[in-house]
């Protein structure tokens, strides 16, 4: 993962509503959520949620698919794991001293 992509991802997550939306999508797993459901769950206006989801999409942290009239957003677990791996790659002086499974997969 290159520095530009890391900076874009971290920049997207540095805004509280985007962070909350991303975390809600992680919890939702494979089924994902519509912008309306996210907006309602988080108490954020629909217009604001649309803007934040576009930013997360641009950063590659979420994917978007159409299901009839609805857009479904899902967390990109691969990108999230790449970002976590990048951030922890030099942990413990470059050794994996901790035997933690650093990957996360939707249920």
XYZ file of N, CA and C in Angstrom, residues 27-75:
147
model
N -19.603 -3.341 11.066
C -20.520 -4.142 11.884
C -21.556 -4.844 11.003
N -22.048 -4.151 9.976
C -23.075 -4.720 9.097
C -22.542 -5.906 8.289
N -21.245 -5.946 8.043
C -20.654 -7.068 7.321
C -21.059 -7.124 5.865
N -21.170 -8.343 5.340
C -21.427 -8.559 3.912
C -22.741 -7.962 3.426
N -23.745 -7.930 4.276
C -25.042 -7.431 3.819
C -25.011 -5.946 3.518
N -24.137 -5.189 4.176
C -24.040 -3.760 3.938
C -25.267 -3.011 4.408
N -25.302 -1.728 4.107
C -26.412 -0.866 4.518
C -26.701 0.152 3.428
N -27.926 0.607 3.387
C -28.284 1.689 2.475
C -27.930 3.019 3.142
N -27.764 4.073 2.346
C -27.510 5.387 2.941
C -28.622 5.821 3.892
N -29.869 5.464 3.567
C -30.988 5.835 4.430
C -30.898 5.195 5.797
N -30.547 3.911 5.823
C -30.409 3.210 7.101
C -29.249 3.804 7.895
N -28.122 4.032 7.225
C -26.977 4.646 7.901
C -27.336 6.012 8.461
N -27.997 6.807 7.639
C -28.397 8.148 8.051
C -29.271 8.097 9.299
N -30.219 7.172 9.299
C -31.126 7.037 10.441
C -30.384 6.530 11.681
N -29.553 5.510 11.500
C -28.810 4.944 12.636
C -27.911 5.973 13.302
N -27.275 6.803 12.477
C -26.272 7.725 13.003
C -26.805 9.133 13.268
N -28.047 9.386 12.893
C -28.616 10.715 13.116
C -27.963 11.790 12.278
N -27.629 11.434 11.043
C -26.977 12.366 10.115
C -27.929 12.586 8.948
N -28.041 13.818 8.473
C -28.950 14.091 7.361
C -28.563 13.262 6.134
N -29.544 12.983 5.293
C -29.316 12.174 4.098
C -28.289 12.823 3.166
N -28.386 14.132 2.995
C -27.440 14.844 2.120
C -26.026 14.743 2.662
N -25.884 14.902 3.952
C -24.576 14.802 4.597
C -24.032 13.380 4.473
N -24.888 12.386 4.693
C -24.457 10.994 4.603
C -23.984 10.675 3.192
N -24.687 11.170 2.194
C -24.294 10.954 0.803
C -22.888 11.496 0.548
N -22.620 12.696 1.042
C -21.298 13.299 0.891
C -20.223 12.444 1.564
N -20.487 12.004 2.774
C -19.502 11.222 3.517
C -19.251 9.860 2.867
N -20.290 9.244 2.357
C -20.120 7.957 1.681
C -19.295 8.109 0.399
N -19.477 9.213 -0.304
C -18.669 9.469 -1.506
C -17.193 9.598 -1.145
N -16.902 10.230 -0.034
C -15.516 10.366 0.408
C -14.911 9.007 0.778
N -15.690 8.185 1.466
C -15.218 6.837 1.818
C -15.040 5.986 0.571
N -15.915 6.150 -0.398
C -15.817 5.430 -1.663
C -14.558 5.853 -2.419
N -14.293 7.150 -2.479
C -13.096 7.680 -3.138
C -11.817 7.139 -2.494
N -11.857 6.960 -1.180
C -10.689 6.434 -0.460
C -10.572 4.920 -0.592
N -11.570 4.278 -1.184
C -11.531 2.834 -1.352
C -11.897 2.048 -0.107
N -12.440 2.733 0.888
C -12.775 2.071 2.143
C -14.141 1.403 2.117
N -14.967 1.774 1.152
C -16.270 1.146 0.991
C -16.498 0.836 -0.482
N -17.403 -0.089 -0.720
C -17.846 -0.372 -2.087
C -19.329 -0.055 -2.167
N -19.796 0.102 -3.402
C -21.181 0.465 -3.626
C -21.758 -0.449 -4.698
N -22.918 -1.022 -4.444
C -23.626 -1.813 -5.450
C -25.077 -1.367 -5.474
N -25.725 -1.646 -6.580
C -27.135 -1.293 -6.711
C -27.967 -2.553 -6.537
N -29.035 -2.423 -5.756
C -30.004 -3.496 -5.566
C -31.377 -2.884 -5.852
N -31.829 -3.018 -7.088
C -33.070 -2.355 -7.487
C -32.895 -0.850 -7.435
N -33.695 -0.203 -6.626
C -33.607 1.252 -6.472
C -32.612 1.679 -5.404
N -32.139 0.717 -4.634
C -31.276 1.041 -3.491
C -29.794 0.904 -3.818
N -29.021 1.777 -3.236
C -27.573 1.621 -3.237
C -27.204 0.946 -1.926
N -26.350 -0.042 -2.018
C -25.876 -0.748 -0.831
C -24.393 -0.456 -0.684
N -24.018 -0.007 0.484
C -22.614 0.254 0.787
C -22.101 -0.825 1.720
N -20.875 -1.269 1.458
C -20.219 -2.281 2.289
C -18.794 -1.818 2.588
N -18.342 -2.151 3.776
C -16.949 -1.861 4.124
C -16.051 -2.717 3.254
